[in-house]
CSV table of C-alpha atoms and ligand atoms in Angstrom, one decimal:
chain,number,residue,atom,x,y,z
A,1009,MET,CA,0.0,0.0,0.0
A,1010,VAL,CA,1.1,3.5,-0.8
A,1011,LYS,CA,0.9,4.7,2.8
A,1012,LYS,CA,3.2,1.9,3.9
A,1013,ASN,CA,5.8,3.0,1.3
A,1014,LEU,CA,5.4,6.6,2.5
A,1015,ALA,CA,6.4,5.5,6.0
A,1016,ALA,CA,9.7,4.3,4.6
A,1017,ILE,CA,10.4,7.5,2.6
A,1018,SER,CA,11.2,9.7,5.6
A,1019,ALA,CA,10.3,8.9,9.1
A,1020,VAL,CA,11.1,12.4,10.4
A,1021,ALA,CA,10.3,12.3,14.1
A,1022,LEU,CA,9.3,15.9,15.1
A,1023,THR,CA,8.3,16.1,18.3
A,1024,ALA,CA,-25.2,16.4,10.7
A,1025,LEU,CA,-22.1,18.3,9.2
A,1026,THR,CA,-21.4,21.5,11.1
A,1027,LEU,CA,-19.0,24.0,9.8
A,1028,THR,CA,-17.6,26.3,12.5
A,1029,ALA,CA,-15.3,29.2,11.9
A,1030,CYS,CA,-12.8,29.7,14.8
A,1031,GLY,CA,-11.4,33.2,14.9
A,1032,SER,CA,-12.6,36.0,12.7
A,1033,SER,CA,-15.3,35.2,10.1
A,1034,SER,CA,-13.6,37.2,7.3
A,1035,GLU,CA,-13.7,35.6,3.8
A,1036,ALA,CA,-10.7,33.4,3.1
A,1037,GLY,CA,-8.0,34.5,0.8
A,1038,GLY,CA,-7.8,33.5,-2.8
A,1039,GLY,CA,-7.0,30.0,-4.0
A,1040,ASN,CA,-3.3,29.1,-4.3
A,1041,GLU,CA,-1.4,27.4,-7.0
A,1042,THR,CA,-0.7,23.7,-6.2
A,1043,GLY,CA,2.4,23.8,-4.1
A,1044,GLY,CA,1.3,26.7,-2.0
A,1045,LYS,CA,1.9,30.3,-2.8
A,1046,GLY,CA,1.3,31.8,0.6
A,1047,ALA,CA,-1.6,33.1,2.6
A,1048,GLY,CA,-4.6,35.0,1.3
A,1049,SER,CA,-4.5,38.6,-0.1
A,1050,ASP,CA,-4.9,39.9,3.5
A,1051,GLY,CA,-1.8,38.0,4.5
A,1052,LYS,CA,-3.8,35.8,6.9
A,1053,ILE,CA,-3.8,32.0,6.5
A,1054,THR,CA,-7.2,30.2,6.5
A,1055,MET,CA,-7.2,26.5,7.2
A,1056,GLY,CA,-10.2,24.2,6.6
A,1057,PHE,CA,-10.0,21.3,9.0
A,1058,ALA,CA,-12.4,18.3,8.4
A,1059,GLN,CA,-12.4,16.3,11.6
A,1060,VAL,CA,-13.6,12.7,11.9
A,1061,GLY,CA,-16.1,13.3,14.7
A,1062,ALA,CA,-16.2,13.2,18.5
A,1063,GLU,CA,-16.1,9.5,19.0
A,1064,SER,CA,-13.5,9.3,21.7
A,1065,GLY,CA,-11.6,11.1,24.4
A,1066,TRP,CA,-8.6,11.1,22.0
A,1067,ARG,CA,-10.6,12.9,19.4
A,1068,THR,CA,-11.9,15.5,21.8
A,1069,ALA,CA,-8.4,16.2,22.9
A,1070,ASN,CA,-7.2,16.4,19.3
A,1071,SER,CA,-9.9,18.8,18.2
A,1072,THR,CA,-9.2,21.1,21.2
A,1073,ASN,CA,-5.5,21.0,20.5
A,1074,ILE,CA,-6.0,21.9,16.8
A,1075,GLN,CA,-8.3,24.8,17.6
A,1076,GLU,CA,-6.0,26.2,20.3
A,1077,SER,CA,-2.9,25.7,18.1
A,1078,ALA,CA,-4.5,27.6,15.2
A,1079,ALA,CA,-5.4,30.5,17.4
A,1080,ASP,CA,-1.8,30.5,18.8
A,1081,ALA,CA,-0.4,30.5,15.3
A,1082,GLY,CA,-2.7,33.3,14.1
A,1083,ILE,CA,-4.4,30.9,11.6
A,1084,GLU,CA,-8.1,31.3,11.0
A,1085,LEU,CA,-9.6,27.9,11.3
A,1086,LYS,CA,-12.8,26.6,9.7
A,1087,PHE,CA,-13.6,23.4,11.6
A,1088,SER,CA,-16.1,20.7,10.8
A,1089,ASP,CA,-17.2,17.5,12.6
A,1090,ALA,CA,-18.1,14.7,10.2
A,1091,GLN,CA,-19.8,12.5,12.8
A,1092,GLN,CA,-17.7,9.5,11.6
A,1093,LYS,CA,-19.2,9.6,8.1
A,1094,GLN,CA,-17.0,9.8,5.0
A,1095,GLU,CA,-19.7,11.6,3.0
A,1096,ASN,CA,-19.8,14.4,5.6
A,1097,GLN,CA,-16.1,14.8,5.4
A,1098,ILE,CA,-16.2,15.0,1.6
A,1099,LYS,CA,-18.9,17.7,1.8
A,1100,ALA,CA,-16.8,19.6,4.3
A,1101,ILE,CA,-13.7,19.5,2.0
A,1102,ARG,CA,-15.8,20.6,-1.0
A,1103,SER,CA,-17.2,23.5,1.1
A,1104,TYR,CA,-13.6,24.5,2.0
A,1105,ILE,CA,-12.7,24.4,-1.7
A,1106,GLN,CA,-15.7,26.6,-2.5
A,1107,GLN,CA,-14.7,29.0,0.3
A,1108,LYS,CA,-11.2,29.2,-1.2
A,1109,VAL,CA,-9.4,28.4,2.0
A,1110,ASP,CA,-5.6,28.6,1.8
A,1111,VAL,CA,-4.9,25.0,3.1
A,1112,ILE,CA,-7.1,22.0,3.9
A,1113,ALA,CA,-6.2,19.5,6.6
A,1114,PHE,CA,-8.2,16.4,7.5
A,1115,SER,CA,-8.1,13.1,9.4
A,1116,PRO,CA,-9.8,10.6,7.0
A,1117,VAL,CA,-12.4,8.5,8.7
A,1118,VAL,CA,-11.6,5.6,6.4
A,1119,GLU,CA,-8.5,5.0,4.2
A,1120,THR,CA,-10.1,4.7,0.7
A,1121,GLY,CA,-12.3,6.8,-1.5
A,1122,TRP,CA,-10.6,10.1,-1.4
A,1123,ASP,CA,-9.0,10.6,-4.8
A,1124,GLY,CA,-12.0,12.4,-6.4
A,1125,VAL,CA,-12.3,15.2,-3.8
A,1126,LEU,CA,-8.5,15.5,-3.4
A,1127,GLN,CA,-8.2,16.0,-7.2
A,1128,GLU,CA,-10.8,18.8,-6.8
A,1129,ALA,CA,-8.6,20.4,-4.2
A,1130,LYS,CA,-5.5,20.0,-6.3
A,1131,ARG,CA,-7.3,21.6,-9.4
A,1132,ALA,CA,-8.3,24.5,-7.1
A,1133,GLY,CA,-4.7,24.9,-6.1
A,1134,ILE,CA,-5.4,24.2,-2.4
A,1135,PRO,CA,-2.7,22.1,-0.7
A,1136,VAL,CA,-3.9,19.3,1.6
A,1137,ILE,CA,-2.2,18.0,4.7
A,1138,LEU,CA,-3.2,14.6,6.1
A,1139,THR,CA,-3.5,14.7,9.9
A,1140,ASP,CA,-3.6,11.7,12.2
A,1141,ARG,CA,-4.8,9.1,9.6
A,1142,ALA,CA,-3.5,8.2,6.1
A,1143,VAL,CA,-5.4,7.7,2.8
A,1144,ASP,CA,-4.8,4.7,0.6
A,1145,SER,CA,-4.1,6.3,-2.7
A,1146,GLU,CA,-1.7,5.6,-5.6
A,1147,ASP,CA,-1.4,9.4,-6.2
A,1148,THR,CA,0.8,10.9,-3.5
A,1149,SER,CA,0.7,14.3,-5.3
A,1150,LEU,CA,-2.8,14.7,-3.9
A,1151,TYR,CA,-1.4,15.8,-0.5
A,1152,LYS,CA,1.7,17.5,0.7
A,1153,THR,CA,2.5,15.5,3.8
A,1154,PHE,CA,1.1,13.1,6.4
A,1155,LEU,CA,1.5,14.0,10.1
A,1156,GLY,CA,0.5,11.3,12.6
A,1157,SER,CA,1.3,8.2,14.5
A,1158,ASP,CA,2.7,4.9,13.2
A,1159,PHE,CA,-0.3,2.8,13.9
A,1160,VAL,CA,1.4,-0.5,13.0
A,1161,GLU,CA,4.1,0.2,15.5
A,1162,GLU,CA,1.4,0.9,18.2
A,1163,GLY,CA,-0.1,-2.5,17.5
A,1164,LYS,CA,3.3,-4.1,17.7
A,1165,LYS,CA,4.0,-2.5,21.1
A,1166,ALA,CA,0.6,-3.9,22.4
A,1167,GLY,CA,1.5,-7.3,21.1
A,1168,GLN,CA,5.0,-7.2,22.5
A,1169,TRP,CA,3.6,-6.5,26.0
A,1170,LEU,CA,1.4,-9.6,25.7
A,1171,VAL,CA,4.2,-11.8,24.4
A,1172,ASP,CA,6.5,-10.6,27.3
A,1173,ASN,CA,3.7,-11.1,29.9
A,1174,ALA,CA,2.3,-14.3,28.4
A,1175,ALA,CA,2.6,-16.4,31.6
A,1176,ASP,CA,0.5,-13.8,33.6
A,1177,ALA,CA,-1.9,-13.4,30.8
A,1178,ASP,CA,-3.0,-17.0,30.9
A,1179,VAL,CA,-5.5,-16.2,33.5
A,1180,ASP,CA,-7.3,-19.5,33.6
A,1181,GLY,CA,-4.0,-21.4,33.4
A,1182,ASP,CA,-5.2,-23.7,30.6
A,1183,GLY,CA,-2.0,-23.2,28.6
A,1184,ASP,CA,-3.7,-21.0,26.0
A,1185,ILE,CA,-4.0,-17.3,25.9
A,1186,ASN,CA,-7.4,-16.5,24.5
A,1187,VAL,CA,-7.6,-12.9,23.2
A,1188,VAL,CA,-10.6,-11.0,22.1
A,1189,GLU,CA,-10.1,-7.9,19.9
A,1190,LEU,CA,-12.2,-4.7,19.9
A,1191,GLN,CA,-11.4,-3.1,16.5
A,1192,GLY,CA,-11.7,0.5,15.6
A,1193,THR,CA,-13.9,1.8,12.8
A,1194,THR,CA,-14.0,-0.6,9.9
A,1195,GLY,CA,-11.7,0.6,7.1
A,1196,ALA,CA,-10.0,3.2,9.3
A,1197,ALA,CA,-6.2,3.3,9.1
A,1198,PRO,CA,-5.7,2.8,12.9
A,1199,ALA,CA,-8.0,-0.2,12.9
A,1200,ILE,CA,-6.3,-1.8,10.0
A,1201,ASP,CA,-2.7,-1.1,11.1
A,1202,ARG,CA,-3.1,-1.8,14.8
A,1203,LYS,CA,-4.5,-5.2,14.0
A,1204,GLU,CA,-1.7,-5.9,11.6
A,1205,GLY,CA,1.0,-4.9,14.0
A,1206,PHE,CA,-0.5,-6.8,17.0
A,1207,GLU,CA,-1.1,-10.0,15.0
A,1208,GLU,CA,2.5,-9.9,13.6
A,1209,VAL,CA,4.0,-9.8,17.0
A,1210,ILE,CA,1.8,-12.3,18.8
A,1211,SER,CA,2.3,-14.9,16.0
A,1212,SER,CA,5.7,-15.5,17.6
A,1213,ASN,CA,3.9,-17.3,20.4
A,1214,PRO,CA,1.6,-20.2,19.3
A,1215,GLU,CA,-0.1,-20.2,22.7
A,1216,ILE,CA,-1.6,-16.7,22.0
A,1217,ALA,CA,-4.7,-16.6,19.7
A,1218,ILE,CA,-7.5,-14.2,18.9
A,1219,SER,CA,-10.8,-16.0,19.2
A,1220,GLN,CA,-13.1,-13.1,18.4
A,1221,SER,CA,-12.6,-9.7,16.7
A,1222,GLN,CA,-15.3,-7.1,16.0
A,1223,THR,CA,-15.6,-3.4,15.6
A,1224,GLY,CA,-16.7,-1.2,18.5
A,1225,ASP,CA,-16.3,1.9,16.2
A,1226,PHE,CA,-13.7,3.5,18.6
A,1227,THR,CA,-16.6,4.4,21.0
A,1228,ARG,CA,-17.2,3.5,24.7
A,1229,ASP,CA,-20.7,2.2,24.0
A,1230,GLY,CA,-19.5,0.2,21.0
A,1231,GLY,CA,-16.8,-1.4,23.2
A,1232,LYS,CA,-19.2,-2.3,25.9
A,1233,GLN,CA,-21.8,-3.8,23.6
A,1234,VAL,CA,-19.2,-5.9,21.7
A,1235,MET,CA,-17.6,-7.1,24.9
A,1236,GLU,CA,-21.0,-8.1,26.4
A,1237,ALA,CA,-21.6,-10.2,23.3
A,1238,PHE,CA,-18.1,-11.8,23.5
A,1239,LEU,CA,-18.6,-12.7,27.2
A,1240,GLN,CA,-22.0,-14.3,26.4
A,1241,SER,CA,-20.6,-16.3,23.6
A,1242,GLU,CA,-17.6,-17.9,25.3
A,1243,ASP,CA,-15.9,-18.6,28.6
A,1244,GLY,CA,-12.2,-18.4,29.3
A,1245,ILE,CA,-11.4,-15.0,27.8
A,1246,ASP,CA,-8.0,-14.1,29.1
A,1247,VAL,CA,-7.2,-10.9,27.3
A,1248,VAL,CA,-8.9,-7.9,25.6
A,1249,PHE,CA,-7.0,-6.0,23.0
A,1250,ALA,CA,-8.9,-2.8,22.4
A,1251,HIS,CA,-7.8,-0.5,19.6
A,1252,ASN,CA,-8.4,2.5,21.8
A,1253,ASP,CA,-9.0,3.5,25.5
A,1254,ASP,CA,-12.7,4.3,25.0
A,1255,MET,CA,-13.5,0.8,23.8
A,1256,GLY,CA,-11.4,-0.6,26.6
A,1257,LEU,CA,-13.3,1.5,29.1
A,1258,GLY,CA,-16.6,0.1,27.7
A,1259,ALA,CA,-15.2,-3.4,28.0
A,1260,ILE,CA,-14.4,-2.8,31.7
A,1261,GLU,CA,-18.1,-1.9,32.2
A,1262,ALA,CA,-19.2,-5.2,30.5
A,1263,ILE,CA,-16.6,-7.3,32.4
A,1264,GLU,CA,-17.7,-5.8,35.8
A,1265,ALA,CA,-21.4,-6.3,34.9
A,1266,ALA,CA,-20.5,-10.0,34.3
A,1267,GLY,CA,-19.1,-10.3,37.8
A,1268,LEU,CA,-15.5,-10.4,36.8
A,1269,GLU,CA,-12.6,-8.2,37.8
A,1270,PRO,CA,-11.0,-6.2,34.9
A,1271,GLY,CA,-7.2,-6.3,34.9
A,1272,LYS,CA,-7.2,-9.5,37.0
A,1273,ASP,CA,-9.8,-12.0,35.6
A,1274,VAL,CA,-9.4,-10.5,32.2
A,1275,LYS,CA,-6.3,-8.6,31.2
A,1276,ILE,CA,-6.8,-5.4,29.1
A,1277,ILE,CA,-4.5,-3.8,26.6
A,1278,THR,CA,-5.5,-0.5,25.0
A,1279,ILE,CA,-4.1,2.3,22.8
A,1280,ASP,CA,-4.3,6.1,23.3
A,1281,ALA,CA,-3.4,7.0,27.0
A,1282,VAL,CA,-6.1,9.6,27.5
A,1283,LYS,CA,-6.9,10.6,31.1
A,1284,ASP,CA,-9.8,8.2,31.6
A,1285,GLY,CA,-7.7,5.3,30.2
A,1286,MET,CA,-4.7,6.3,32.3
A,1287,THR,CA,-6.9,6.5,35.4
A,1288,ALA,CA,-8.2,3.0,34.8
A,1289,LEU,CA,-4.6,1.8,34.2
A,1290,SER,CA,-3.4,3.3,37.5
A,1291,GLU,CA,-6.4,1.7,39.3
A,1292,GLY,CA,-5.4,-1.7,37.9
A,1293,LYS,CA,-8.4,-2.1,35.6
A,1294,ILE,CA,-6.3,-1.9,32.5
A,1295,ASN,CA,-2.9,-3.7,32.3
A,1296,PHE,CA,-1.0,-1.8,29.6
A,1297,ILE,CA,-1.5,1.3,27.4
A,1298,VAL,CA,0.3,2.2,24.2
A,1299,GLU,CA,0.4,6.0,23.8
A,1300,CYS,CA,-1.1,7.7,20.7
A,1301,SER,CA,-0.7,11.4,21.0
A,1302,PRO,CA,-3.5,13.7,19.9
A,1303,LEU,CA,-1.4,16.8,20.3
A,1304,LEU,CA,-0.8,17.3,16.6
A,1305,GLY,CA,-1.9,20.9,16.4
A,1306,PRO,CA,1.5,22.8,16.7
A,1307,GLN,CA,3.2,20.6,14.1
A,1308,LEU,CA,0.2,20.9,11.8
A,1309,MET,CA,0.2,24.7,11.9
A,1310,ASP,CA,4.0,24.7,11.4
A,1311,LEU,CA,3.7,22.4,8.4
A,1312,ALA,CA,0.8,24.5,6.9
A,1313,LYS,CA,2.9,27.7,7.1
A,1314,LYS,CA,5.9,26.0,5.5
A,1315,VAL,CA,3.8,24.5,2.7
A,1316,LEU,CA,2.2,27.9,2.0
A,1317,ASP,CA,5.7,29.5,2.0
A,1318,GLY,CA,6.7,27.0,-0.7
A,1319,GLU,CA,9.2,25.3,1.6
A,1320,GLU,CA,10.0,21.6,1.3
A,1321,VAL,CA,8.3,19.5,4.0
A,1322,PRO,CA,8.9,15.8,4.7
A,1323,ALA,CA,6.4,13.4,3.0
A,1324,ARG,CA,5.9,11.7,6.4
A,1325,VAL,CA,6.1,13.2,9.9
A,1326,VAL,CA,5.8,10.5,12.6
A,1327,THR,CA,4.6,11.4,16.1
A,1328,GLU,CA,6.9,10.4,19.0
A,1329,GLU,CA,5.1,8.1,21.5
A,1330,THR,CA,5.7,5.9,24.5
A,1331,THR,CA,3.9,3.1,26.5
A,1332,PHE,CA,2.6,3.0,30.1
A,1333,THR,CA,2.5,0.3,32.7
A,1334,GLN,CA,0.2,0.6,35.8
A,1335,GLU,CA,3.0,2.0,37.9
A,1336,GLN,CA,4.0,4.5,35.2
A,1337,ALA,CA,0.4,5.7,34.8
A,1338,ALA,CA,0.1,6.4,38.5
A,1339,GLU,CA,3.3,8.5,38.3
A,1340,VAL,CA,2.4,10.6,35.2
A,1341,LEU,CA,-1.3,11.0,35.8
A,1342,PRO,CA,-1.3,14.1,37.9
A,1343,THR,CA,0.5,16.1,35.1
A,1344,ARG,CA,-1.1,14.4,32.1
A,1345,ALA,CA,-2.3,17.1,29.7
A,1346,TYR,CA,-5.2,15.2,28.2
B,874,AHR,O1,-7.0,8.0,14.7
B,874,AHR,C1,-6.7,7.9,16.0
B,874,AHR,C2,-7.7,7.1,16.7
B,874,AHR,O2,-9.0,7.6,16.5
B,874,AHR,C3,-7.6,7.1,18.2
B,874,AHR,O3,-6.8,6.0,18.7
B,874,AHR,C4,-9.0,6.8,18.6
B,874,AHR,O4,-9.2,7.0,20.0
B,874,AHR,C5,-9.7,7.7,17.7
B,874,AHR,O5,-11.0,7.7,17.7
């Protein structure tokens, strides 16, 4: 896949559709040539940002960070919430093209199906920056750069913890580690890549196997409902691998309702490290969290300015991230920013 090739190009580690204008409501500057020719005629940069939705604590922190970073950078932000629907995101991007914003940034809800609207942006001379999630397109000229996490790596880190803690994770002591997986939104880059990374690493231990895997759509409710169904359909679940904290938190509710103790009777691994997840980790209800940073705003604004100034930017900018054990979560929780 193209996005996988992109990761290899240059892993530069830098540290109902509603359209809302943040900052002044002045008309955006004129369209730019492809490649970026600077801000609008008033010298001010206007960015159209098409957000996925508000499905998780991560997403809320990401939206706030982008809005605050735009204000700090003096960039006028037009912000839309697609409510996790690709058609809403496409409408938002078309609306930004019509409004002649200087630059468009978006976090694609799913990987495929973007070429048409991105070609429209290119024809209008408006540069596009992918934020958080990649698109799966053959034509890499449709966007200037992709800023975000390495989701495959996140899945690998989650799998590695399980491999390293396999003895503890065999909760019922039957010699097999029975994992259930709560997947993110079907077709979304983090769901596809985290699954791939996790499966690759756990394949090194034949005792570890995924017995059931379903989407919880990255939401707490989704995680709870899918986990309830998993618990009803089989006994002996040792481990939950949730593609984000929110689904893991939903799973905790389902596990407790079934009279089991999360973190002990069922081990839980999640990704994100937002405050609610870190709190559950420090309380022993989650066993391990792989960080996925939502604080992409400052780098995004910096990249947008560079693109509009005609400067070269790396094709791929990978976010720096860590992992947390229960002890580490308790330590950092008081100062956690999100
Ligand atoms: O794309 C990032 C993922 O999307 C986060 O892990 C998840 O919480 C969010 O909804």
